[in-house]
Coordinates of C-alpha atoms and ligand atoms in Angstrom, one line a residue:
M1 CA -6.8 -17.7 -10.3
T2 CA -7.1 -14.1 -11.5
R3 CA -7.7 -11.6 -8.8
Q4 CA -10.2 -9.0 -9.9
I5 CA -10.0 -6.1 -7.7
V6 CA -12.6 -3.2 -7.9
V7 CA -11.4 0.1 -6.4
A8 CA -14.5 1.9 -5.3
N9 CA -15.7 4.9 -3.2
Q10 CA -18.7 7.0 -4.3
K11 CA -16.8 10.1 -3.2
G12 CA -14.9 11.8 -5.9
G13 CA -11.3 12.9 -5.4
V14 CA -10.3 10.4 -2.7
G15 CA -7.5 8.5 -4.6
K16 CA -9.4 5.8 -6.5
T17 CA -7.8 6.4 -9.8
T18 CA -4.4 7.0 -8.3
T19 CA -4.6 3.9 -6.5
A20 CA -5.9 1.8 -9.4
V21 CA -3.3 3.1 -11.8
N22 CA -0.3 2.9 -9.5
L23 CA -1.1 -0.4 -7.9
A24 CA -1.7 -2.0 -11.4
A25 CA 1.7 -0.5 -12.5
C26 CA 3.6 -1.7 -9.4
L27 CA 2.1 -5.3 -9.7
A28 CA 3.0 -5.1 -13.4
A29 CA 6.6 -4.1 -12.5
M30 CA 6.6 -7.3 -10.2
E31 CA 6.0 -9.1 -13.7
K32 CA 2.5 -9.9 -12.9
N33 CA 0.2 -9.7 -15.9
V34 CA -2.3 -6.9 -15.2
L35 CA -5.3 -5.3 -16.8
L36 CA -6.6 -2.3 -15.8
V37 CA -10.3 -1.5 -16.8
D38 CA -11.2 2.1 -16.7
C39 CA -15.0 2.2 -15.8
D40 CA -15.2 5.9 -15.3
P41 CA -16.7 8.1 -18.1
Q42 CA -14.1 10.8 -17.0
A43 CA -11.4 8.4 -18.2
N44 CA -8.8 9.5 -15.7
A45 CA -7.1 6.2 -15.6
S46 CA -6.8 6.0 -19.4
S47 CA -5.2 9.5 -19.6
G48 CA -3.2 8.8 -16.6
L49 CA -1.4 6.0 -18.6
G50 CA -1.0 8.5 -21.5
Y51 CA -3.9 7.1 -23.6
Y52 CA -6.2 9.6 -25.4
P53 CA -8.6 7.9 -27.9
E54 CA -8.4 8.5 -31.5
E55 CA -11.2 8.3 -34.1
G56 CA -12.2 4.7 -34.5
D57 CA -10.4 3.4 -31.3
L58 CA -12.5 1.0 -29.3
G59 CA -13.2 1.8 -25.7
L60 CA -15.3 0.2 -22.7
Y61 CA -18.5 1.6 -24.1
D62 CA -18.1 0.0 -27.6
V63 CA -17.5 -3.5 -26.1
F64 CA -20.1 -3.2 -23.2
F65 CA -22.9 -4.5 -25.6
Q66 CA -20.4 -6.3 -28.1
S67 CA -18.5 -8.4 -25.6
E68 CA -17.1 -10.5 -28.4
R69 CA -14.9 -7.5 -29.3
V70 CA -13.3 -6.9 -25.9
Q71 CA -9.8 -8.2 -27.0
D72 CA -9.8 -5.4 -29.8
A73 CA -10.3 -2.7 -27.2
I74 CA -7.5 -3.8 -24.9
R75 CA -4.2 -2.1 -25.5
G76 CA -0.7 -2.2 -24.3
T77 CA 0.9 0.5 -22.2
D78 CA 4.6 1.7 -21.7
L79 CA 4.9 -1.1 -19.1
P80 CA 5.2 -4.6 -20.8
Y81 CA 3.1 -6.4 -18.2
L82 CA 0.3 -3.8 -18.0
S83 CA -2.6 -3.6 -20.4
L84 CA -5.5 -1.1 -20.4
L85 CA -9.2 -1.3 -21.4
P86 CA -9.8 2.4 -21.8
S87 CA -12.9 4.4 -21.1
S88 CA -14.3 7.5 -22.9
Q89 CA -17.1 9.9 -22.2
D90 CA -19.6 8.0 -24.2
L91 CA -19.6 5.4 -21.3
V92 CA -22.2 7.7 -19.5
G93 CA -24.5 6.2 -22.3
A94 CA -23.9 2.7 -20.9
E95 CA -25.5 3.6 -17.6
L96 CA -28.7 4.8 -19.2
E97 CA -28.8 1.9 -21.9
L98 CA -28.2 -0.7 -19.1
A99 CA -31.2 0.6 -17.0
D100 CA -33.8 -1.4 -18.6
K101 CA -31.8 -4.4 -19.6
L102 CA -32.4 -7.8 -18.1
G103 CA -29.4 -8.9 -16.1
R104 CA -28.1 -5.4 -16.2
E105 CA -25.7 -5.8 -13.3
F106 CA -23.6 -8.5 -15.2
Y107 CA -22.7 -7.0 -18.4
L108 CA -19.1 -6.1 -17.4
R109 CA -18.6 -9.5 -15.6
D110 CA -19.7 -11.4 -18.8
M111 CA -17.6 -9.2 -21.0
L112 CA -14.3 -9.8 -19.0
E113 CA -14.9 -13.6 -18.8
S114 CA -13.3 -14.3 -22.1
V115 CA -10.0 -12.4 -21.3
S116 CA -9.7 -12.7 -17.5
G117 CA -7.7 -15.9 -17.7
K118 CA -4.7 -14.1 -19.3
Y119 CA -4.1 -12.0 -16.3
D120 CA -3.0 -12.3 -12.8
Y121 CA -4.7 -9.2 -11.7
I122 CA -7.6 -7.1 -13.1
F123 CA -8.2 -3.6 -11.5
L124 CA -11.5 -1.9 -12.1
D125 CA -11.5 1.8 -11.5
C126 CA -14.9 3.2 -10.7
P127 CA -16.7 6.4 -11.1
P128 CA -17.6 8.5 -8.1
S129 CA -21.1 7.1 -7.6
L130 CA -22.9 3.9 -6.7
G131 CA -24.8 3.7 -10.0
L132 CA -24.9 0.8 -12.5
L133 CA -21.3 1.1 -13.7
T134 CA -20.0 0.7 -10.1
V135 CA -22.5 -2.2 -9.5
N136 CA -21.3 -3.8 -12.6
A137 CA -17.8 -3.5 -11.4
L138 CA -18.7 -4.9 -8.0
C139 CA -20.3 -7.8 -9.7
A140 CA -17.2 -8.4 -12.1
A141 CA -14.8 -8.3 -9.2
T142 CA -13.6 -11.0 -6.6
E143 CA -12.4 -8.3 -4.1
L144 CA -13.2 -4.7 -3.1
M145 CA -10.6 -2.2 -2.2
V146 CA -11.7 1.2 -0.8
P147 CA -9.4 4.2 -0.8
L148 CA -10.3 6.6 2.1
Q149 CA -9.0 10.1 2.4
C150 CA -8.4 11.1 5.9
E151 CA -11.0 13.8 6.5
Y152 CA -14.0 14.5 8.7
Y153 CA -16.9 12.1 8.1
A154 CA -14.7 9.8 6.1
L155 CA -16.1 6.8 7.8
E156 CA -19.8 7.9 7.5
G157 CA -19.0 8.2 3.8
I158 CA -18.1 4.6 3.4
A159 CA -20.9 3.2 5.4
Q160 CA -23.2 3.5 2.4
L161 CA -20.5 1.9 0.3
L162 CA -20.2 -1.0 2.7
K163 CA -24.1 -1.4 2.7
T164 CA -24.0 -1.7 -1.1
Y165 CA -21.1 -4.2 -0.8
T166 CA -23.2 -6.4 1.6
L167 CA -26.2 -6.2 -0.6
V168 CA -24.2 -7.1 -3.7
K169 CA -22.6 -10.0 -2.0
K170 CA -25.8 -11.2 -0.7
R171 CA -27.8 -10.9 -3.8
L172 CA -25.6 -10.7 -6.8
N173 CA -22.0 -11.7 -6.3
P174 CA -21.4 -14.1 -3.3
S175 CA -17.8 -14.6 -4.1
L176 CA -17.0 -10.8 -3.6
R177 CA -14.7 -10.3 -0.6
F178 CA -13.8 -7.1 1.2
L179 CA -10.0 -6.8 0.7
G180 CA -9.6 -3.5 2.7
V181 CA -9.3 0.1 3.2
V182 CA -6.3 2.1 2.1
L183 CA -5.7 5.5 3.7
T184 CA -4.7 8.0 0.9
M185 CA -3.3 11.6 1.0
Y186 CA -2.2 11.0 4.6
D187 CA -0.5 13.9 6.3
K188 CA 1.4 12.8 9.4
R189 CA 1.6 16.3 10.7
N190 CA -2.2 16.6 10.7
R191 CA -3.9 15.1 13.9
L192 CA -7.1 14.5 11.9
S193 CA -5.1 12.0 9.8
S194 CA -4.2 9.9 12.7
Q195 CA -7.6 10.2 14.3
V196 CA -9.1 8.8 11.2
K197 CA -6.6 6.1 11.0
N198 CA -7.4 5.1 14.6
E199 CA -11.0 5.1 13.9
V200 CA -10.8 3.0 10.9
R201 CA -8.6 0.5 12.8
R202 CA -11.2 0.4 15.5
T203 CA -14.1 0.0 13.2
L204 CA -12.7 -2.3 10.5
P205 CA -9.8 -4.0 12.5
D206 CA -9.1 -6.7 9.9
H207 CA -9.4 -4.5 6.9
L208 CA -6.9 -1.7 7.1
F209 CA -3.9 -2.0 4.9
E210 CA -0.6 -1.3 7.0
T211 CA 0.6 0.8 4.1
V212 CA -0.6 4.4 4.2
V213 CA -0.3 6.6 1.1
P214 CA 1.2 9.9 1.9
R215 CA 0.2 13.2 0.3
N216 CA 2.9 13.6 -2.3
V217 CA 3.1 16.0 -5.2
R218 CA 4.9 13.5 -7.5
L219 CA 1.7 11.3 -7.4
S220 CA -0.5 14.2 -8.7
E221 CA 2.1 15.4 -11.3
A222 CA 2.5 11.9 -12.9
P223 CA -0.8 11.6 -14.6
S224 CA -0.1 14.8 -16.5
F225 CA 2.9 13.0 -18.1
G226 CA 0.7 9.9 -18.8
K227 CA 2.9 7.9 -16.4
P228 CA 2.4 5.9 -13.3
V229 CA 4.5 7.2 -10.4
I230 CA 7.1 4.4 -10.6
S231 CA 7.9 5.5 -14.2
Y232 CA 7.8 9.2 -13.4
D233 CA 9.9 9.3 -10.1
I234 CA 10.7 5.9 -8.6
R235 CA 12.5 7.5 -5.7
S236 CA 9.4 9.5 -4.6
P237 CA 7.5 8.7 -1.3
G238 CA 4.5 8.1 -3.5
A239 CA 6.2 5.4 -5.5
S240 CA 7.6 3.7 -2.4
S241 CA 4.1 3.7 -0.8
Y242 CA 2.4 2.1 -3.9
L243 CA 5.2 -0.4 -4.3
A244 CA 4.7 -1.4 -0.5
L245 CA 0.9 -1.5 -0.9
A246 CA 1.4 -3.8 -4.1
Q247 CA 3.5 -6.2 -1.9
E248 CA 0.8 -6.2 0.8
V249 CA -1.9 -6.9 -1.7
A250 CA 0.1 -9.7 -3.3
S251 CA 0.8 -11.2 0.1
R252 CA -2.8 -11.0 1.1
P253 CA -4.3 -14.1 -0.4
P254 CA -8.0 -13.8 -1.4
G255 CA -10.2 -15.3 1.0
R256 CA -8.0 -15.0 4.0
R257 CA -10.2 -12.3 5.4
A258 CA -13.9 -12.0 5.5
Ligands
ADP1 P1 -10.8 9.7 -7.6 O1 -10.4 8.8 -8.6 O2 -11.2 9.1 -6.3 O3 -11.6 10.8 -7.9 P2 -8.1 10.6 -7.8 O4 -7.1 9.4 -7.7 O5 -8.2 11.2 -9.2 O6 -9.4 10.4 -7.1 O7 -7.4 11.9 -6.9 C1 -7.9 13.1 -6.8 C2 -6.9 14.2 -7.1 O8 -5.9 14.1 -6.0 C3 -6.0 14.0 -8.2 O9 -5.6 15.2 -8.8 C4 -4.8 13.1 -7.8 O10 -3.6 13.4 -8.7 C5 -4.7 13.7 -6.5 N1 -4.0 12.8 -5.5 C6 -4.5 11.4 -5.3 N2 -3.6 10.9 -4.4 C7 -2.8 11.8 -3.9 C8 -1.6 11.7 -3.1 N3 -1.5 10.7 -2.2 N4 -0.9 12.8 -2.9 C9 -1.1 13.9 -3.6 N5 -2.1 14.1 -4.6 C10 -2.9 12.9 -4.8
MG2 MG1 -11.1 8.6 -10.5

């Protein structure tokens, strides 16, 4: 069965896109068929994989209301097992257009239904809000992954997200599971980082990934070359951490945890 993993946190700059792109790439390198869906109008996941739309190219916005064309919008990447459903700025319009539609939470889910069987994993990279695009991604997913930057009030920040998760699970998508929290931009010399880690471990004991992603300049450079970090610098600490995280995700079968 396809594992559909939504990467969400309503805060910007916490490592959602970096995590979605690099996890997708690492699992593709493990010869899993992976689709990355860029649900953020800022389109960072798309440009991070070297894709810049040209006139006439279809993106997520175009197929949001014409789901029969979804296959035409999916494109290959430099990695043979990794495909991309790109975003573009006009996706902002989808949020507005969805607002008064019946069943507005389920457009993305229904759109992906016809292609999901082709993939082992589908990653959904979310915008930094809990608006309708993120809710659509939560409804299209089977698992929720939350990147958390180690800073003050990090946990308070995800309380709202977990509330939304609980509501969506209760009312809209009962099969959604909470896969876990991954700590990003971790600095082991900084005491705050280990304090946050201990706090997350205490609050969400079954939901913290062993793998911690360190702050690593290679991770921030790679997108400007349009590459995931394993293609840009396989020997970097950033590449090792996302490879380890991919192993952990692959070995954590859906449904094992609440
Ligand atoms: P989000 O998608 O949550 O807004 P991003 O993944 O775009 O966050 O990350 C925000 C910025 O931090 C980007 O410039 C990204 O390259 C950088 N970044 C993310 N993770 C790391 C890391 N582990 N080490 C160094 N820089 C990182
Ligand atoms: Mg992002």
